[in-house]
CSV table of C-alpha atoms and ligand atoms in Angstrom, one decimal:
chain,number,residue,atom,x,y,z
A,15,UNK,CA,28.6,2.8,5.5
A,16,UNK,CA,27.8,2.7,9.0
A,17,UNK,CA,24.6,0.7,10.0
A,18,UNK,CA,22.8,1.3,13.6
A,19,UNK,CA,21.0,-1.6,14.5
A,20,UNK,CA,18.4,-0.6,17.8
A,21,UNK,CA,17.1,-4.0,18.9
A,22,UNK,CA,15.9,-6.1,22.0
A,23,UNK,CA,17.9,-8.9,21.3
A,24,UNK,CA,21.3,-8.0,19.9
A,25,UNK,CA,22.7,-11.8,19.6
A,26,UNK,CA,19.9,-12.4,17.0
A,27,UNK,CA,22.3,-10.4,14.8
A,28,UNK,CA,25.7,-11.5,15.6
A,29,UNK,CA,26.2,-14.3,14.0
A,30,UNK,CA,25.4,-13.7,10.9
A,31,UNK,CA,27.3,-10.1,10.8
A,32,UNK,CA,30.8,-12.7,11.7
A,33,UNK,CA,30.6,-14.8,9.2
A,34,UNK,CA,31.5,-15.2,5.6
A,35,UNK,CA,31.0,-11.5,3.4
A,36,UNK,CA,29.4,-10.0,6.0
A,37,UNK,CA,31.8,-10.9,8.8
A,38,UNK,CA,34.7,-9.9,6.0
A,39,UNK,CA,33.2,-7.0,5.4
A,40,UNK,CA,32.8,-5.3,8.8
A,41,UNK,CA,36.7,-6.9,9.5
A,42,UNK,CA,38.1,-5.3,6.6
A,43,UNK,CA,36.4,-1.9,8.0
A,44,UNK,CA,34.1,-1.8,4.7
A,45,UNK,CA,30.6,-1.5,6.9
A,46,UNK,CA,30.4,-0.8,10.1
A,47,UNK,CA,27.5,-2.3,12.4
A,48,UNK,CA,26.3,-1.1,15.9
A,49,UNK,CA,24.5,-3.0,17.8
A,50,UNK,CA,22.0,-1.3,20.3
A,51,UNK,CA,20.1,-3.0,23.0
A,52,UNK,CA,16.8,-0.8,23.6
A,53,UNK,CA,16.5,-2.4,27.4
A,54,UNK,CA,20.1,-0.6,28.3
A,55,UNK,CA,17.5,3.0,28.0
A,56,UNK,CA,14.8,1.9,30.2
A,57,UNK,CA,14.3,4.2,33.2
A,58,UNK,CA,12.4,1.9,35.6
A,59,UNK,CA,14.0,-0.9,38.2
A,60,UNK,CA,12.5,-3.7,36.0
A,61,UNK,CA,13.9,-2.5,33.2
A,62,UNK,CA,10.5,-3.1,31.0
A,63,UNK,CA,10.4,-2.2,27.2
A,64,UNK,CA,7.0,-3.3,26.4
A,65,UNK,CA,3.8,-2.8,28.2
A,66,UNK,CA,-0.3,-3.5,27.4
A,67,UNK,CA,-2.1,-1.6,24.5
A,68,UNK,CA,-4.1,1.1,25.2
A,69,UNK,CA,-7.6,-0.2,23.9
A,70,UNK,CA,-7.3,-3.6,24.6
A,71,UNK,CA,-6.4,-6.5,22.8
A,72,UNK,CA,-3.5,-9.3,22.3
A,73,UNK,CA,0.0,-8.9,23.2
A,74,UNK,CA,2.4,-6.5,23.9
A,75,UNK,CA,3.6,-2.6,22.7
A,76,UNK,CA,7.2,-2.2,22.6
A,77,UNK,CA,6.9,1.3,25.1
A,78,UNK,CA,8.2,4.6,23.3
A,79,UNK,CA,10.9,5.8,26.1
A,80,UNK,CA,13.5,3.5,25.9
A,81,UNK,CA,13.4,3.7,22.0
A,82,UNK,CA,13.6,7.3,21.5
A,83,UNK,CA,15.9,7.4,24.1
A,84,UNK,CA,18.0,5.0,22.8
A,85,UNK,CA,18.3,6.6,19.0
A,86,UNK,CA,18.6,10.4,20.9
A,87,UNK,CA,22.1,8.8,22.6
A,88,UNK,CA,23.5,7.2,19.5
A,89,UNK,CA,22.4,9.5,16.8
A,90,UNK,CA,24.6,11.9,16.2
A,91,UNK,CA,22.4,15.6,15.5
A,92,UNK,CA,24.3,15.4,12.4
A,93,UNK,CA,23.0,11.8,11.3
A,94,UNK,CA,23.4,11.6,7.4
A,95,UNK,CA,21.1,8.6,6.4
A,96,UNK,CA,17.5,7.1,6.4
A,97,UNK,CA,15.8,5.7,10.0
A,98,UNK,CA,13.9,2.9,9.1
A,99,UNK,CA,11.8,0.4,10.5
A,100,UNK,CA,11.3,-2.9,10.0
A,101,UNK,CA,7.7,-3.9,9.9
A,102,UNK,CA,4.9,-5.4,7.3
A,103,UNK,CA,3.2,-2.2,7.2
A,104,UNK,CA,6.4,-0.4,5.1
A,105,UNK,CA,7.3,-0.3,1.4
A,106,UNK,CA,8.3,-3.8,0.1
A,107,UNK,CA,12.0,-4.1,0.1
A,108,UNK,CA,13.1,-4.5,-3.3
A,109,UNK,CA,16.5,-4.7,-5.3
A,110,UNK,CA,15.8,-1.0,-6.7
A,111,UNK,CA,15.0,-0.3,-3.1
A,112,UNK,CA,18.4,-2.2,-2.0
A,113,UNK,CA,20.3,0.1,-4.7
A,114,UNK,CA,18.9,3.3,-3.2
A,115,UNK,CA,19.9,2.3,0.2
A,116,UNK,CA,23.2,1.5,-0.7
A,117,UNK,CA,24.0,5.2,-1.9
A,118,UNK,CA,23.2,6.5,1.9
A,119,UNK,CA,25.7,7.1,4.5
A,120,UNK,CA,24.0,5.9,7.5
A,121,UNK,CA,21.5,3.8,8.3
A,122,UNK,CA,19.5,3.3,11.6
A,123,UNK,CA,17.5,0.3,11.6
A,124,UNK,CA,14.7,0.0,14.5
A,125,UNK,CA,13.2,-3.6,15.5
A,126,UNK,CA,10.3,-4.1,16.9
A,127,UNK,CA,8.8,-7.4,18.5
A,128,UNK,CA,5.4,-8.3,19.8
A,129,UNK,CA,2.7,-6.0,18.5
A,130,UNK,CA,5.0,-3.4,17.5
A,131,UNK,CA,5.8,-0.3,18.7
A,132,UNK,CA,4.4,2.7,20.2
A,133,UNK,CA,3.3,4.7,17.2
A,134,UNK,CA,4.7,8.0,18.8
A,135,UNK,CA,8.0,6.7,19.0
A,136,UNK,CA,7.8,5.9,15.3
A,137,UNK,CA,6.6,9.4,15.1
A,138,UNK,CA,9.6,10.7,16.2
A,139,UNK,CA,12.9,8.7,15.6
A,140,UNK,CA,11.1,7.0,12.3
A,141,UNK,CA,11.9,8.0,8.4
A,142,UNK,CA,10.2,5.5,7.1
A,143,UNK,CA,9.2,1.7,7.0
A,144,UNK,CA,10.5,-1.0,5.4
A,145,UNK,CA,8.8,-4.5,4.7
A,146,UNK,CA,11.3,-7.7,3.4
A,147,UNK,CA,8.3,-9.4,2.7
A,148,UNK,CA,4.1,-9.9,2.7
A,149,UNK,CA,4.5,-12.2,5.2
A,150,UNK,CA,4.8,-11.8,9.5
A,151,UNK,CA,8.2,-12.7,11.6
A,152,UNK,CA,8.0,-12.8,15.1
A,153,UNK,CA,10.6,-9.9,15.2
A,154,UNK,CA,12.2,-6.7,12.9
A,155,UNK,CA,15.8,-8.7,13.3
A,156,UNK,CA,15.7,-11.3,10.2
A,157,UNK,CA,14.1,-8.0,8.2
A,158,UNK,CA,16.8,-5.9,9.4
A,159,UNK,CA,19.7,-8.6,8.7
A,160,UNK,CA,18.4,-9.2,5.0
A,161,UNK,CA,18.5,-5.2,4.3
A,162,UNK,CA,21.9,-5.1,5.6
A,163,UNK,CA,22.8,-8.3,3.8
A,164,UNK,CA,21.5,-7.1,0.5
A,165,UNK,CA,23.1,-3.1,0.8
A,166,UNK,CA,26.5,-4.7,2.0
A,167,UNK,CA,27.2,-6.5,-1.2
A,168,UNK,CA,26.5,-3.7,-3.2
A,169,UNK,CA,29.0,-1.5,-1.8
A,170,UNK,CA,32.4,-1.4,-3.7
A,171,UNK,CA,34.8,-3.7,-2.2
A,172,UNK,CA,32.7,-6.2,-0.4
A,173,UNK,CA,32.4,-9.0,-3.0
A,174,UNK,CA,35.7,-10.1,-3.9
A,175,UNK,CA,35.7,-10.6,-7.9
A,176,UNK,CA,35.5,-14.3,-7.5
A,177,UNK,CA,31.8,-13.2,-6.4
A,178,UNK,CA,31.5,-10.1,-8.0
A,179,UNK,CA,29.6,-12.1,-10.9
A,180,UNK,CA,30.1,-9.6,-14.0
A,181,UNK,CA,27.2,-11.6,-15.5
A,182,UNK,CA,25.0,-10.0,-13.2
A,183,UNK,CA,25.2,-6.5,-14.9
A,184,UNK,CA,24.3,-8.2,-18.4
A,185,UNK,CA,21.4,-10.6,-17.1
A,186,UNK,CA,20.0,-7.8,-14.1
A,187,UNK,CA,16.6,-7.6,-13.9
A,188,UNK,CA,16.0,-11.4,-15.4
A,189,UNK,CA,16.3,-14.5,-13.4
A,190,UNK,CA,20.0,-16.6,-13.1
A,191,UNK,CA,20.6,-18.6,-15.5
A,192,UNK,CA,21.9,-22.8,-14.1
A,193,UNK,CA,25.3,-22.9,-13.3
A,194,UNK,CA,27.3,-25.8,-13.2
A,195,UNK,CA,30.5,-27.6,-11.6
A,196,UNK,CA,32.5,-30.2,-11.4
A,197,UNK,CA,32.1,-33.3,-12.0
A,198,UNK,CA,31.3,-33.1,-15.8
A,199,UNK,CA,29.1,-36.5,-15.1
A,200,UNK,CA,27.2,-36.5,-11.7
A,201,UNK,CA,25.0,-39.6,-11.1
A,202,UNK,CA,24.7,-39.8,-15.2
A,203,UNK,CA,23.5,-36.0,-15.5
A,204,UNK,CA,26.0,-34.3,-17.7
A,205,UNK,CA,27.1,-30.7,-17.7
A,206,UNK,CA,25.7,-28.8,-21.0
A,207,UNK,CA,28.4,-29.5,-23.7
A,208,UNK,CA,28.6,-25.8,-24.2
A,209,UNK,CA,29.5,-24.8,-21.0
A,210,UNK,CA,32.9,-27.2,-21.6
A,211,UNK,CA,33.2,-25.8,-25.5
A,212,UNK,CA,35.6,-22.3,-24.6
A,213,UNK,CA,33.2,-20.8,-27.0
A,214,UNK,CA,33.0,-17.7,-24.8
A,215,UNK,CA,30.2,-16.0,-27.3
A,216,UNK,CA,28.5,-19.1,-27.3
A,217,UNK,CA,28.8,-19.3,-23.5
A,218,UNK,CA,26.9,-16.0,-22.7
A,219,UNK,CA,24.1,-16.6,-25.6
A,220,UNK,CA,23.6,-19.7,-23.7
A,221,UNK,CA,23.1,-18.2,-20.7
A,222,UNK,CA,21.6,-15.6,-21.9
A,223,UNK,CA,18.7,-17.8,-23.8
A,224,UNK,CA,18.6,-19.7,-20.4
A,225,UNK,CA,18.0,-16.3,-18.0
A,226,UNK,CA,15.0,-15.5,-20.8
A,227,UNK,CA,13.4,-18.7,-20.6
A,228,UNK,CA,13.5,-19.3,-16.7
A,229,UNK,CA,12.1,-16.2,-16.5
A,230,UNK,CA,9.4,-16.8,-19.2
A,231,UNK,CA,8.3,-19.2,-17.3
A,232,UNK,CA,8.5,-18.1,-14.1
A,233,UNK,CA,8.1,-14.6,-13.5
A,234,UNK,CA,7.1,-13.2,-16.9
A,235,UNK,CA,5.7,-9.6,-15.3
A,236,UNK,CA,10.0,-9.0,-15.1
A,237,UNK,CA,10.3,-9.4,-18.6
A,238,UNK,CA,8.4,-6.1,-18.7
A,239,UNK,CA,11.4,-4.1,-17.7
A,240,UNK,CA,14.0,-6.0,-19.6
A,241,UNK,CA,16.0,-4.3,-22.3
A,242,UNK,CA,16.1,-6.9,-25.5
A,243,UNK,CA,18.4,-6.3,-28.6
A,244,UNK,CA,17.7,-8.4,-31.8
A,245,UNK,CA,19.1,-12.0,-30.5
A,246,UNK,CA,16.5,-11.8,-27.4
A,247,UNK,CA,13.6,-10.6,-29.1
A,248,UNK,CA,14.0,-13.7,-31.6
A,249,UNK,CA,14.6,-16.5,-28.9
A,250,UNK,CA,12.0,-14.9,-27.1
A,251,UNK,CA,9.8,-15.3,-30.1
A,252,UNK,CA,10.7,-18.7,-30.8
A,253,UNK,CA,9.9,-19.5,-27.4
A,254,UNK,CA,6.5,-18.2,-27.7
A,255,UNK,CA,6.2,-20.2,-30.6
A,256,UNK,CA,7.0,-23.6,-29.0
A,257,UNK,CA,4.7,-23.0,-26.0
A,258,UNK,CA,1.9,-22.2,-29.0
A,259,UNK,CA,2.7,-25.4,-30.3
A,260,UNK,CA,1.9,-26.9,-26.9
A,261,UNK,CA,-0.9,-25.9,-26.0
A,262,UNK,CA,-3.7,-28.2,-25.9
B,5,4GX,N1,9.3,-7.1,7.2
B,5,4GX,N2,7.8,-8.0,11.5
B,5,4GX,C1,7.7,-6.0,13.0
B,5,4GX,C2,6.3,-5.9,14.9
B,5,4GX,C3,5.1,-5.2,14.4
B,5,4GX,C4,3.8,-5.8,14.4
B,5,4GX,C5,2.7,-5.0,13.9
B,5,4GX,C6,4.2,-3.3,13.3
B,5,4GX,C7,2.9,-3.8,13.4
B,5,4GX,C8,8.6,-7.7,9.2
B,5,4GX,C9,8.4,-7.8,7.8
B,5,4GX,C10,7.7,-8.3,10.2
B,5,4GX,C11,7.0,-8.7,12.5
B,5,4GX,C12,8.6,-6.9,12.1
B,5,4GX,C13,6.2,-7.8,13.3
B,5,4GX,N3,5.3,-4.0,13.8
B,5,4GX,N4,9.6,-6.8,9.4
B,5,4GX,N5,7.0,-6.8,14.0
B,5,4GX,N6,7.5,-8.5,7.1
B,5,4GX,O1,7.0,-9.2,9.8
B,5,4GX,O2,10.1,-6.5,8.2
């Protein structure tokens, strides 16, 4: 997948996209990410990208020119993938999101600073907009680094199988269960004992019941969407139960 990343401040980005699975993954040719600077497409001698809002009020409009012209020069006519940008206003960015993303060839990913951008640049380089969160950065770069992030280790290759958890598949949708290493005994607080049995049936029920109950607890609008066979619809009734009992 190749990523196109338009931006006023590049060097945001590039540490993050050098280090660890991301930095292995764009070394080992697996994703590719280009980094645009919208200021190398302004036109006038100060080299401005923003400018006042028609109407009044706060801040600053990122100005339409550079923007447009900056995706018309590194979009190829035959672009095969979604332009998106990074704002509150968009769809929340979610894993079933993150999962359609991840089946595209190309992405373009526009970030915009101050009060935003120009709508009629939206209007015409803009697919759609994305949201990582109902909450307000001072930029589109952290939004644009955590869809990247989130796409890239979805795409065959770029979690090694040390990371590749296969328990992912069989407890998706439901939160992670604890996970444990060594020392058995840290500051008196011992491991599980089934966790050290080699019971591996045992092992994955555990987790299992644990992924249930976390989420139970904590987000029980996921349990919704959560395929149980017989085993999780009786621990998830016993667990009813046992809150019952405790309630006052
Ligand atoms: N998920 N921001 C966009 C500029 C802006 C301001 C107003 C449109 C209207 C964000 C988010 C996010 C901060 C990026 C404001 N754009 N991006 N920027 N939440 O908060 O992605």
């Amino acid at each position: 997948m190749k990523i196109k990343v338009f931006t006023l401040f590049p060097e945001m980005l590039r540490p993050m996209l050098s280090q660890s699975i991301l930095g292995r993954a764009i070394k080992n040719g697996l994703i590719e990410v280009e980094l645009y600077n919208i200021r190398d497409y302004t036109q006038d001698r100060h080299r401005s990208t923003d400018d006042y809002p028609f109407g009044g009020g706060a801040g600053m409009v990122m100005s339409a020119q550079p923007i447009v012209d900056a995706f018309a020069a590194n979009l190829p006519a035959d672009f095969h993938g979604r332009r998106i940008y990074l704002s509150p206003r968009g769809q929340t960015l979610t894993q079933r999101v993150v999962e359609e993303l991840a089946k595209e060839e190309d992405l373009a990913l526009l970030c915009g600073h101050y009060e935003g951008v120009d709508q009629r640049a939206l209007d015409q380089v803009i697919d759609e907009e994305l949201s990582i969160g109902d909450y307000v950065l001072t930029g589109g770069e952290l939004g644009a680094l955590v869809v990247i992030d989130a796409v890239s280790r979805l795409i065959p290759g770029v979690l090694g199988s040390e990371e590749s958890s296969e328990d992912e598949s069989f407890s998706s949708g439901l939160l992670e269960y604890p996970q444990y290493t060594r020392p058995r005994e840290y500051r008196g607080l011992a491991v599980p004992d089934i966790l050290l049995s080699g019971d591996h049936a045992k092992i994955a029920r555990w987790r299992r019941d644990r992924a249930l109950e976390l989420t139970y607890e904590r987000r029980p609008e996921l349990l919704e969407n959560i395929e149980m066979d017989k085993k999780d619809r009786l621990f998830m009734k016993a667990l009813r139960e046992k809150r019952e009992g405790e309630m006052p």
